[in-house]
CSV table of C-alpha atoms and ligand atoms in Angstrom, one decimal:
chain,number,residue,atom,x,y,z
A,27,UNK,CA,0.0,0.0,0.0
A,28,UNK,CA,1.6,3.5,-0.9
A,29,UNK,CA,1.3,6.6,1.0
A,30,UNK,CA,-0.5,9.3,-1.5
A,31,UNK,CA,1.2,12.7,-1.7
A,32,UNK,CA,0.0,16.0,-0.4
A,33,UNK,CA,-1.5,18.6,-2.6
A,34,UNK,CA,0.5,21.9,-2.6
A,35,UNK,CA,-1.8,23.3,-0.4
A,36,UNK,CA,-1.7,20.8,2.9
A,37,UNK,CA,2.1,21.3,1.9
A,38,UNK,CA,2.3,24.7,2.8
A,39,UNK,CA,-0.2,24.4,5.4
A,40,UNK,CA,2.2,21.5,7.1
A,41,UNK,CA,4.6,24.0,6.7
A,42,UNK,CA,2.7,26.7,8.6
A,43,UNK,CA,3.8,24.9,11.5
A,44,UNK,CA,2.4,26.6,14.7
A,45,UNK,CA,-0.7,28.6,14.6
A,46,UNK,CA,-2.6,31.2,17.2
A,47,UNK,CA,-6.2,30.0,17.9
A,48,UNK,CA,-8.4,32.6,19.5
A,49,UNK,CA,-11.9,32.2,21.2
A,50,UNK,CA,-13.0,35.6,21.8
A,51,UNK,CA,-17.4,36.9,21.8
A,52,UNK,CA,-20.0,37.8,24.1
A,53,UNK,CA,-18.8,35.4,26.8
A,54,UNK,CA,-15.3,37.4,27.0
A,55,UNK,CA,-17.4,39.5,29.0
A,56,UNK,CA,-18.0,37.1,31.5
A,57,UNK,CA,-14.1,35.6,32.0
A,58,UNK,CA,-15.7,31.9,32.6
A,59,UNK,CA,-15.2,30.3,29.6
A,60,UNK,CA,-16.7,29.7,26.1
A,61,UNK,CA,-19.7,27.2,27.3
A,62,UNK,CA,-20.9,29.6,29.9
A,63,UNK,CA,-24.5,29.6,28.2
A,64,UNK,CA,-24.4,26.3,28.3
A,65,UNK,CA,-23.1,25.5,31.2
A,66,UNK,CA,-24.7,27.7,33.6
A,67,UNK,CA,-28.3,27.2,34.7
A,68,UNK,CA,-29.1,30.6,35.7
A,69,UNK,CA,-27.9,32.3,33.2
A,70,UNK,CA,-31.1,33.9,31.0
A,71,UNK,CA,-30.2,33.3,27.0
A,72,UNK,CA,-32.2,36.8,26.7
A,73,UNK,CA,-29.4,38.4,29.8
A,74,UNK,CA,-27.0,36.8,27.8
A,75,UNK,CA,-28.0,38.0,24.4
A,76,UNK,CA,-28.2,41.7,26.1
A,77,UNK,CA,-24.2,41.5,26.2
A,78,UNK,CA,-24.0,42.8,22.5
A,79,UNK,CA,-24.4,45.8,23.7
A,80,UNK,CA,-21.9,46.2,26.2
A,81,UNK,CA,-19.5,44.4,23.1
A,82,UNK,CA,-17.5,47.7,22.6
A,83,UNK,CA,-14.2,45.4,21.1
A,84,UNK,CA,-12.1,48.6,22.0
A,85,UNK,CA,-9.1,46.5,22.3
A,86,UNK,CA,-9.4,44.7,19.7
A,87,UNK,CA,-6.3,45.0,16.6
A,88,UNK,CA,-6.4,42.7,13.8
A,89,UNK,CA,-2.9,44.3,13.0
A,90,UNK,CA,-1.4,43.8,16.8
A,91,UNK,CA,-2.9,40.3,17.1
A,92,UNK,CA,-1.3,39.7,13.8
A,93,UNK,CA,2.1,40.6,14.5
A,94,UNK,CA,2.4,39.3,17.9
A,95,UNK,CA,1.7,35.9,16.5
A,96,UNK,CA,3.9,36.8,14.2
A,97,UNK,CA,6.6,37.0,17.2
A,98,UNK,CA,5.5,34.1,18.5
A,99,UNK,CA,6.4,32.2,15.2
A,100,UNK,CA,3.5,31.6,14.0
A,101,UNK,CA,2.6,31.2,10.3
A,102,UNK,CA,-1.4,31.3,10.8
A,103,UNK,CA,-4.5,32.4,13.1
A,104,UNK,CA,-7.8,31.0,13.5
A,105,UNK,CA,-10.1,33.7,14.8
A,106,UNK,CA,-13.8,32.4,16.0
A,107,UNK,CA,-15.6,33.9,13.5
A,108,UNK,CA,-19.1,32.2,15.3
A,109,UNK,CA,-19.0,30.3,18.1
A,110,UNK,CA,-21.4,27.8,19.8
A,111,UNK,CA,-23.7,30.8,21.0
A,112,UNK,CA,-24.3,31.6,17.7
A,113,UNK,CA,-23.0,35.5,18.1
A,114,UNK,CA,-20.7,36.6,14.7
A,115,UNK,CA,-17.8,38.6,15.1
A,116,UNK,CA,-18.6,39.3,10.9
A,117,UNK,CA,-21.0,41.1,9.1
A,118,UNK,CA,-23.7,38.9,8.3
A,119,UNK,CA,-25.1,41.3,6.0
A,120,UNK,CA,-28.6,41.1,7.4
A,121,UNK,CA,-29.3,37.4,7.9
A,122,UNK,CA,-29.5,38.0,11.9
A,123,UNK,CA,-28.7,41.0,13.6
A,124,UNK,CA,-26.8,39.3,16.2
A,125,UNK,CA,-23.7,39.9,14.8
A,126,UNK,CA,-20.8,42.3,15.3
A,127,UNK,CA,-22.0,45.7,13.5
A,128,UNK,CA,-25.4,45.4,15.2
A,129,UNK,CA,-23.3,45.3,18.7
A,130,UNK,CA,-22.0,48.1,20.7
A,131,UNK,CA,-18.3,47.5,18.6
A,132,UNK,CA,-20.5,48.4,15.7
A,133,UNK,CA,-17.6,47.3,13.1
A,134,UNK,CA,-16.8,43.8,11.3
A,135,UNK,CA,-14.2,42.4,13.7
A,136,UNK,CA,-13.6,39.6,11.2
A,137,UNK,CA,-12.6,42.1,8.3
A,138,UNK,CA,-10.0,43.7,10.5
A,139,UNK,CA,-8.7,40.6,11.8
A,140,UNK,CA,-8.1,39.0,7.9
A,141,UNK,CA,-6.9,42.6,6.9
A,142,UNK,CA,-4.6,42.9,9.8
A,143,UNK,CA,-3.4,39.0,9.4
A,144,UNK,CA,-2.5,39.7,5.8
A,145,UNK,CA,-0.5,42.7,6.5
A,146,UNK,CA,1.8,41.0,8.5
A,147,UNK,CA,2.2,37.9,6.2
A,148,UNK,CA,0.2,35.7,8.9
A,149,UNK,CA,-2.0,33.4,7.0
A,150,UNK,CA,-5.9,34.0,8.2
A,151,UNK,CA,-8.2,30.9,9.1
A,152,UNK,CA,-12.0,31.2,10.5
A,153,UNK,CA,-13.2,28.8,13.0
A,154,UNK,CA,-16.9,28.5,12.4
A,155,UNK,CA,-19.2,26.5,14.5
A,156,UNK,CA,-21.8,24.1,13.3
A,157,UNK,CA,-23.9,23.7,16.8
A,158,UNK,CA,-25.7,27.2,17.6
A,159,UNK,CA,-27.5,26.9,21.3
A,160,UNK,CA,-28.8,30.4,19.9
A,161,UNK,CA,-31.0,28.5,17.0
A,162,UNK,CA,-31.4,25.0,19.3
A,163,UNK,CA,-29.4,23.2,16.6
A,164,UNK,CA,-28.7,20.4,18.9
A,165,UNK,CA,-32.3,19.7,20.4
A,166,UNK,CA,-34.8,21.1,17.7
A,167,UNK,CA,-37.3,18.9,15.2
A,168,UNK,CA,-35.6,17.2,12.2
A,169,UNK,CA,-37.3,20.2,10.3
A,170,UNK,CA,-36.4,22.4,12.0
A,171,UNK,CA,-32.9,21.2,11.8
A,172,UNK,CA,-33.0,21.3,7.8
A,173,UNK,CA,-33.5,25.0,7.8
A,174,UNK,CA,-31.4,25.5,10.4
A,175,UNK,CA,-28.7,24.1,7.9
A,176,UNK,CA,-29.8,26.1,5.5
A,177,UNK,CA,-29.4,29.1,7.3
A,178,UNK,CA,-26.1,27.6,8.3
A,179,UNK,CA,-24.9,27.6,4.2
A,180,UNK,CA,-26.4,31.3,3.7
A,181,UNK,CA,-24.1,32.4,6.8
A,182,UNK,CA,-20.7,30.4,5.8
A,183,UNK,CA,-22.0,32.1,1.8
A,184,UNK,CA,-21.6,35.2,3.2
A,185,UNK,CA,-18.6,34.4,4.7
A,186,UNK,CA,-16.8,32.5,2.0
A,187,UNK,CA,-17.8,34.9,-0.5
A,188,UNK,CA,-16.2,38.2,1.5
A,189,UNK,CA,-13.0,37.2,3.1
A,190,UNK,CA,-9.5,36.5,1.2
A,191,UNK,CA,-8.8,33.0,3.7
A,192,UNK,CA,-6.2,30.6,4.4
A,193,UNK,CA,-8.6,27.8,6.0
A,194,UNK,CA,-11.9,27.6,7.6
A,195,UNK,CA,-12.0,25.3,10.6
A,196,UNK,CA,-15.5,23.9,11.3
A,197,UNK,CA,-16.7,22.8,14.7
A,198,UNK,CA,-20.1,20.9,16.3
A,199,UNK,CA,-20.9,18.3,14.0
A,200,UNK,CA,-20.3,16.4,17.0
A,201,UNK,CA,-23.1,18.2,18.7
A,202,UNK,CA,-25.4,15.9,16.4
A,203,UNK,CA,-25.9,12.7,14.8
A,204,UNK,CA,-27.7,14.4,11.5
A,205,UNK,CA,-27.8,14.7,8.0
A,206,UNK,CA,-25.4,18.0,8.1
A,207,UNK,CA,-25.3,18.0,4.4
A,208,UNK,CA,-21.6,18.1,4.2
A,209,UNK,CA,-21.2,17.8,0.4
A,210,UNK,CA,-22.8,21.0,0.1
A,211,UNK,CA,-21.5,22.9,2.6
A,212,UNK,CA,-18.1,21.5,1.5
A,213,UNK,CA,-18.9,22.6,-2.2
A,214,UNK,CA,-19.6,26.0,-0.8
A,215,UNK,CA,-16.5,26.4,0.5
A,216,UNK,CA,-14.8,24.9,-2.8
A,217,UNK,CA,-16.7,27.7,-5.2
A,218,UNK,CA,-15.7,30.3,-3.2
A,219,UNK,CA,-12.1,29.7,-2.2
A,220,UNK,CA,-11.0,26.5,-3.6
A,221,UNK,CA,-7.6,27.1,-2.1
A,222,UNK,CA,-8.6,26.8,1.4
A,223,UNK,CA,-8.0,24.3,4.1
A,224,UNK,CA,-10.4,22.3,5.4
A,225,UNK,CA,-10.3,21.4,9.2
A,226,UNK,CA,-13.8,20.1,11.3
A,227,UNK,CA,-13.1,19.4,14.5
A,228,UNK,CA,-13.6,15.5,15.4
A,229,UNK,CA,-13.7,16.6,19.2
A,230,UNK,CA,-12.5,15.2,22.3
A,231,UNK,CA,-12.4,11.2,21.4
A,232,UNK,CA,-12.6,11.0,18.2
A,233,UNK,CA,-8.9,12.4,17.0
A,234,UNK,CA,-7.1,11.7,14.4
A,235,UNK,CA,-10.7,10.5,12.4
A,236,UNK,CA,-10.9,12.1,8.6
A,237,UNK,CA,-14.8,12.7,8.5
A,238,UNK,CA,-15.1,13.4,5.0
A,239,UNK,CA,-13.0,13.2,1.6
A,240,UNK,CA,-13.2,17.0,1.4
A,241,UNK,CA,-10.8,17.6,5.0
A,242,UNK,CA,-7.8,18.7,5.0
A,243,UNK,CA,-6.4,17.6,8.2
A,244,UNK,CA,-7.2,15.6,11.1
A,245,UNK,CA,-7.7,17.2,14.7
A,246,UNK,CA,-6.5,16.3,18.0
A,247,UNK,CA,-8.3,18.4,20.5
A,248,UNK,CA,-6.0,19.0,23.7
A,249,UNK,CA,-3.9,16.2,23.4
A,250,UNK,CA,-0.7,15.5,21.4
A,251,UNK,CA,-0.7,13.9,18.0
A,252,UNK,CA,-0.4,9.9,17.5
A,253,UNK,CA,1.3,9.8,14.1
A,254,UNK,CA,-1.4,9.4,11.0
A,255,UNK,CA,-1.0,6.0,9.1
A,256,UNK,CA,-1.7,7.6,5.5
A,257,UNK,CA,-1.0,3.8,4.1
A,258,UNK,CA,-3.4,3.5,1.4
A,259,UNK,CA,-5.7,7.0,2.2
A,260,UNK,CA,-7.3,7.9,-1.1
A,261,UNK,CA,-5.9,11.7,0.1
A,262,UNK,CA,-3.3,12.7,1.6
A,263,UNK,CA,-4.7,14.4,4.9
A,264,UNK,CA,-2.2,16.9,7.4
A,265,UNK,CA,-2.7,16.9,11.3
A,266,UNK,CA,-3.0,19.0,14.2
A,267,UNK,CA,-3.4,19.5,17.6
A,268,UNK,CA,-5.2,22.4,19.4
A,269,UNK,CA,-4.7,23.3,22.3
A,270,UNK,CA,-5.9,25.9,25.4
A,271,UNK,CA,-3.1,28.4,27.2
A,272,UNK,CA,-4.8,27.4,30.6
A,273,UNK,CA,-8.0,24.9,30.5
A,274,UNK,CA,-10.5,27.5,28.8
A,275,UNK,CA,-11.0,28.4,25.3
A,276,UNK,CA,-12.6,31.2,25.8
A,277,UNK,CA,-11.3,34.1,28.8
A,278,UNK,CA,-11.6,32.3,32.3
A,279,UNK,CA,-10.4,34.9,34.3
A,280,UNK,CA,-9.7,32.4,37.8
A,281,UNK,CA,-8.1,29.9,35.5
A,282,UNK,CA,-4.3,30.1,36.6
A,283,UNK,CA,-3.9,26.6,35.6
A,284,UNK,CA,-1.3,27.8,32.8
A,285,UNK,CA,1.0,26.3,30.4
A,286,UNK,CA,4.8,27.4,30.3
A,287,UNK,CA,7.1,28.2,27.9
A,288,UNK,CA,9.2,25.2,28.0
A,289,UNK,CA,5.4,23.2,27.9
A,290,UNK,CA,5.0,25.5,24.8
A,291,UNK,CA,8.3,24.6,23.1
A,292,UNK,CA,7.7,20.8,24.5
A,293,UNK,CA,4.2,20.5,23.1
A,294,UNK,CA,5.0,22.3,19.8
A,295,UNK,CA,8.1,20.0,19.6
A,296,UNK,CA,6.3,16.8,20.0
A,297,UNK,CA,4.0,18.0,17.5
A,298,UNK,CA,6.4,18.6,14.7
A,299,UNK,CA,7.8,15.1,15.6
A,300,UNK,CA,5.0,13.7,14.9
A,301,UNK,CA,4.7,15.4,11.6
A,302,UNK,CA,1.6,18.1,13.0
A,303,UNK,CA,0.8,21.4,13.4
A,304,UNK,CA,0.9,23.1,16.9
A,305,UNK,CA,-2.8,25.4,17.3
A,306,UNK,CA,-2.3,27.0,20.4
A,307,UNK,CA,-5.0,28.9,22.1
A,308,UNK,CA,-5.4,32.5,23.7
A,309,UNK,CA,-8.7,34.0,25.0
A,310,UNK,CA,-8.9,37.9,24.8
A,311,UNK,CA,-10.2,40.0,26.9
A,312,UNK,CA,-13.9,41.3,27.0
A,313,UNK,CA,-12.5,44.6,25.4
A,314,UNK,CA,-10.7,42.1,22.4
A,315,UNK,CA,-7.2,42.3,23.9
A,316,UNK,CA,-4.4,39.8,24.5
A,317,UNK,CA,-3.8,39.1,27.9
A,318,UNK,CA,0.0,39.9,29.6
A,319,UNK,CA,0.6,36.4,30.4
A,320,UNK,CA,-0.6,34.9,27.5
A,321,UNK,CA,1.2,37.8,25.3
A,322,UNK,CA,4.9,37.1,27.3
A,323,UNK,CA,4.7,33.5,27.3
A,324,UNK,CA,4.4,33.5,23.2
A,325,UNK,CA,7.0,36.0,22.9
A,326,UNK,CA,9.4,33.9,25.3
A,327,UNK,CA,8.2,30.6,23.3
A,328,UNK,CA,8.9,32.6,19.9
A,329,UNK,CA,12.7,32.8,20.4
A,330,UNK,CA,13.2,29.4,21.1
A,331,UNK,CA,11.7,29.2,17.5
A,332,UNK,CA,13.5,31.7,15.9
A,333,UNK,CA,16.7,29.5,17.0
A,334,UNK,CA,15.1,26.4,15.6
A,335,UNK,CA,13.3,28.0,12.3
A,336,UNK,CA,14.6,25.1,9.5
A,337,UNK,CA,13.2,22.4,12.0
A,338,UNK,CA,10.2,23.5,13.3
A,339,UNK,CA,8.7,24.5,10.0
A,340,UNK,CA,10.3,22.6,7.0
A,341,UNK,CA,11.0,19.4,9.4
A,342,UNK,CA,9.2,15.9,8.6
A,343,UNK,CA,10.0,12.9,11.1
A,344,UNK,CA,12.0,10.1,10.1
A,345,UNK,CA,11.2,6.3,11.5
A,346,UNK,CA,13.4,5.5,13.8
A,347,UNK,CA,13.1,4.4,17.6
A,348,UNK,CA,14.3,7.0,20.3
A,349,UNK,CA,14.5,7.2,24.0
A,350,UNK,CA,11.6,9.3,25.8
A,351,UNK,CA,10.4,12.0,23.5
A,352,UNK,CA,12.9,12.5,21.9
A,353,UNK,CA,12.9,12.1,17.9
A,354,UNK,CA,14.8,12.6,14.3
A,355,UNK,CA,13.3,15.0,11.8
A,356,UNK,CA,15.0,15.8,8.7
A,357,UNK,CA,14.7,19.2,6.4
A,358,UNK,CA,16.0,19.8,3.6
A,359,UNK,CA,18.2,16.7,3.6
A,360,UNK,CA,19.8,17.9,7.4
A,361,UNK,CA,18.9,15.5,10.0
A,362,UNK,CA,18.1,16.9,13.2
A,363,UNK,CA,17.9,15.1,17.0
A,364,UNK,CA,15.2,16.8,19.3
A,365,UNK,CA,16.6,15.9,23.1
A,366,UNK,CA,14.3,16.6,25.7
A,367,UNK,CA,15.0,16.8,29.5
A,368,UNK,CA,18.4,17.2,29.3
A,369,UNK,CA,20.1,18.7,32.8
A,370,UNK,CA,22.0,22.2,32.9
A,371,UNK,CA,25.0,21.7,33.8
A,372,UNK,CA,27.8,23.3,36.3
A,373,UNK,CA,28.5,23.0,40.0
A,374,UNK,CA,26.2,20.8,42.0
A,375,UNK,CA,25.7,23.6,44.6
A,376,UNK,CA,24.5,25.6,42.1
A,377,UNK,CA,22.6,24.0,38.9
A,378,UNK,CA,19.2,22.2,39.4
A,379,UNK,CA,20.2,18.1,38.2
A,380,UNK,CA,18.5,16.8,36.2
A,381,UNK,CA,19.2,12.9,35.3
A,382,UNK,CA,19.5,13.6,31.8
A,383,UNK,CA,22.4,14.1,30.6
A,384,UNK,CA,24.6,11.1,28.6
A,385,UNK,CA,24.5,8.9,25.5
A,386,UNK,CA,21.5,8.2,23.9
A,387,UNK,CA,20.8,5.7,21.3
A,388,UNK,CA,18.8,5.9,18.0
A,389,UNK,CA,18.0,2.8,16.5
A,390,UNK,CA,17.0,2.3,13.2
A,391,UNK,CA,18.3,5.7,11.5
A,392,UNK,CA,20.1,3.6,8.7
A,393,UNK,CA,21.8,6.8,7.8
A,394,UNK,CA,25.5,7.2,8.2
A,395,UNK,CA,26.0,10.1,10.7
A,396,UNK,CA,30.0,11.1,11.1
A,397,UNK,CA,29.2,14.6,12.5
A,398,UNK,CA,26.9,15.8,15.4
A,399,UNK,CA,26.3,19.9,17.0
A,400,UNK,CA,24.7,21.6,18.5
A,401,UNK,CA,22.3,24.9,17.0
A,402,UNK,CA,22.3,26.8,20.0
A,403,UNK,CA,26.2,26.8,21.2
A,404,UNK,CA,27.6,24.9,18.1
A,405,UNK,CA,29.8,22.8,20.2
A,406,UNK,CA,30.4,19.3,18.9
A,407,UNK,CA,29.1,15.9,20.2
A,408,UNK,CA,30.7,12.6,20.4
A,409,UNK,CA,28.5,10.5,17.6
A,410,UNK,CA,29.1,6.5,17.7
A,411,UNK,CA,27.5,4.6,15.4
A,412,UNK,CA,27.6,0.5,14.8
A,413,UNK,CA,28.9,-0.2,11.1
A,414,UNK,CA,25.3,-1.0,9.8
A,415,UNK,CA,24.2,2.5,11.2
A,416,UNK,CA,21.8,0.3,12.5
A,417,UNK,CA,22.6,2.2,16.2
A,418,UNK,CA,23.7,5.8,16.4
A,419,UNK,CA,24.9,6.8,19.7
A,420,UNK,CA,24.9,10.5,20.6
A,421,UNK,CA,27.0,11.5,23.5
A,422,UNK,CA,24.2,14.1,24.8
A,423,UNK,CA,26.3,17.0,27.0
A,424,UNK,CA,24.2,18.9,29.3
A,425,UNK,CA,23.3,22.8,28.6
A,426,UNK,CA,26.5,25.1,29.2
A,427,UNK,CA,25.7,26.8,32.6
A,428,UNK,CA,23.4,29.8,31.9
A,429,UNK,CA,21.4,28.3,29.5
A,430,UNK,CA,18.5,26.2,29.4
A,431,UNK,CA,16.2,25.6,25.8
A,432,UNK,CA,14.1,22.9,27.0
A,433,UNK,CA,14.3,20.9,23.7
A,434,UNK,CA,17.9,21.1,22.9
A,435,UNK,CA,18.2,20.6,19.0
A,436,UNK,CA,21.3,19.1,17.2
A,437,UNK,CA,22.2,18.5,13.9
A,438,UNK,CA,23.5,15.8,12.3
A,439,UNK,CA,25.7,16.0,9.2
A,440,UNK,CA,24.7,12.3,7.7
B,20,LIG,C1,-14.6,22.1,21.5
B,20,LIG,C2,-15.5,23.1,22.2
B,20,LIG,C3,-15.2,24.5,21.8
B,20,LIG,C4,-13.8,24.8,21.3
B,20,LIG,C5,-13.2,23.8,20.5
B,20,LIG,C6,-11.8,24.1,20.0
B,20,LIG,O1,-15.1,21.3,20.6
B,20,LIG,O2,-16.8,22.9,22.0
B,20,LIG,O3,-15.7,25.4,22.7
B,20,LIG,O4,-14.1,25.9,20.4
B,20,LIG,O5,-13.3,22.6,21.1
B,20,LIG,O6,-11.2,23.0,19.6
């Protein structure tokens, strides 16, 4: 069975790397969460709906949000353009006035985020849900579901039909087990931009699943990638994980539970070594703005990538067993070793020590490696390998005192 190749579009998209997702509407004004409609028993849909007009998106700046994922490394955004309450952040041009320009902001936040996204070269994606607790999607008649589907095709017509976009990333199918007429709304989105990916979310449980010939990559919501067996796929699909900052899509403003940097660099790392893409989250404020934290720990995250640019974005993995998490990716016919866990080293009554420092052993790489470095100091490291390059032993050194990149890259001149 062959593997079939990707089209030049899930190409470049694979090559996009790391994207910023962002979950920002009505419920920003609230700082619990996306599903806070949902969720919360006393909370009146028509109290909730009355939020529109506090909706003022003052903070919000297509161009800032652009160019600090930009900083961050990024390659793409995926901005919720509707979300599960049914509230769009784009001008529906009069299909429901709960949109956006009817709101207190009074503008099409979706315009200026695609403007502001291609200004700084940072591909834009929509994230559009399917499930709308606004129009009952998930509990009405079978009817009454049909031309809510329709009204679902005029909105994503609008859409498609307006914005210049990179992808649009579909969500709630899951939300019903329904005839969501997919060819069509998938030959919507072919007449109007036949360039764009294809992502709809599978959900919590079901990653990895390709739901329909038309996706372009698989999803793996909040957990890291297994690697895709393509072995006979009529299509070659791409594959990535999403992922939240803290545990909330959406703002939850006593949510402290947050991810690092080095988790950052770990996650995005694993990601790539699995041959995915990294979607990492942020939830702006109720005014539209990125939080501090969130804003610092993707700049600090971004240099790490900057070091490691020719891996992390042209870098496929290459079969081969390795201890832990580490892995082998090669670009552009340079092998690379991703070592995780590795100990600073130094003076004992000084450096944090870790156990990781030492030889570690690739089996399998069947390439003949004479020369190993590494990118961030360029010092040298022992290589051994066994005449049928069968094992390739790297003598891993610890981080010269002072520094510390988490996932310490080396190159390997094979
Ligand atoms: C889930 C949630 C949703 C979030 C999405 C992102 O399916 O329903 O709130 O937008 O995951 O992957």
């Amino acid at each position: 069975m062959t593997v079939p190749d990707p089209t030049p579009r899930v190409a470049e998209f694979e090559r996009r790397a790391y994207g910023m997702f962002l979950h920002w509407g009505l419920y920003s004004q609230l700082g619990r969460g996306e599903w806070i409609l949902h969720l919360d028993n006393d909370l009146i849909h028509e109290e909730y709906e009355g939020l529109a007009e506090t909706f003022t998106a003052e903070a919000f700046d297509g161009r800032k949000i652009a160019s600090l994922a930009k900083a961050a490394g990024m390659k793409y955004a995926v901005l919720t353009a509707r979300h599960h309450d049914g509230f769009s952040l784009y001008d529906t041009r009069g299909l429901t006035d709960y949109d956006a320009p009817n709101s207190a902001a009074g503008r099409d936040l979706v315009r200026e985020f695609v403007d502001g996204c291609h200004a700084e070269g940072i591909e834009p994606f929509l994230y559009h849900t399917t499930l709308d607790w606004h129009r009952d999607s998930h509990e009405c008649s079978p009817g009454e579901f049909d031309e809510y589907v329709d009204f679902l095709h005029d909105s994503l017509e609008v859409l498609l039909a307006e914005y210049d976009l990179g992808g649009i990333w579909f969500d709630g199918d899951w939300s019903r087990d329904d005839d969501w007429r997919l060819d069509e709304r998938y030959a919507l989105v072919r007449e109007h931009q036949p360039e764009a990916i294809v992502v709809n979310n599978t959900g919590i449980g079901n990653e990895g699943e390709v739901s329909h010939p038309e996706v372009d990559s698989v999803t793996f919501e909040q957990r890291e990638p297994d690697p895709v067996n393509r072995e006979g796929m009529d299509k070659y699909v791409a594959a990535e994980m999403c992922q939240t900052m803290n545990g909330h899509w959406g703002i939850g403003e006593r949510d402290f539970d947050y991810k690092s940097p080095g988790d950052i660099i770990e996650t995005l790392a694993t990601c790539r070594a699995r041959g995915a893409n990294y979607l990492l989250n942020v939830g702006p404020t109720a005014e539209g703005a990125i939080p501090e934290y969130e804003t610092a720990a993707l700049r600090r995250a971004g240099e790490w990538v900057e070091l490691h640019d020719d891996v992390i974005y042209d870098g496929r993995p290459v079969d081969c067993e390795t201890p832990g998490r580490d892995a082998v990716l090669e670009a552009d016919d340079d092998l690379y070793y991703l070592a995780f866990d590795l100990s600073v080293s130094g003076h004992e009554d000084v450096t944090v020590r870790g156990d990781g420092t030492g030889p570690r052993t690739i089996v399998g790489l069947d390439r003949e490696v004479t020369v190993a470095r590494w990118v961030d100091s360029d010092e040298g490291i022992r290589v051994l390998q066994s005449d049928d390059a069968d094992l390739t032993t790297l003598d891993c050194t610890g981080y010269p005192y002072g520094t510390n990149t988490v996932v310490r890259v080396a190159e390997l001149d094979a």
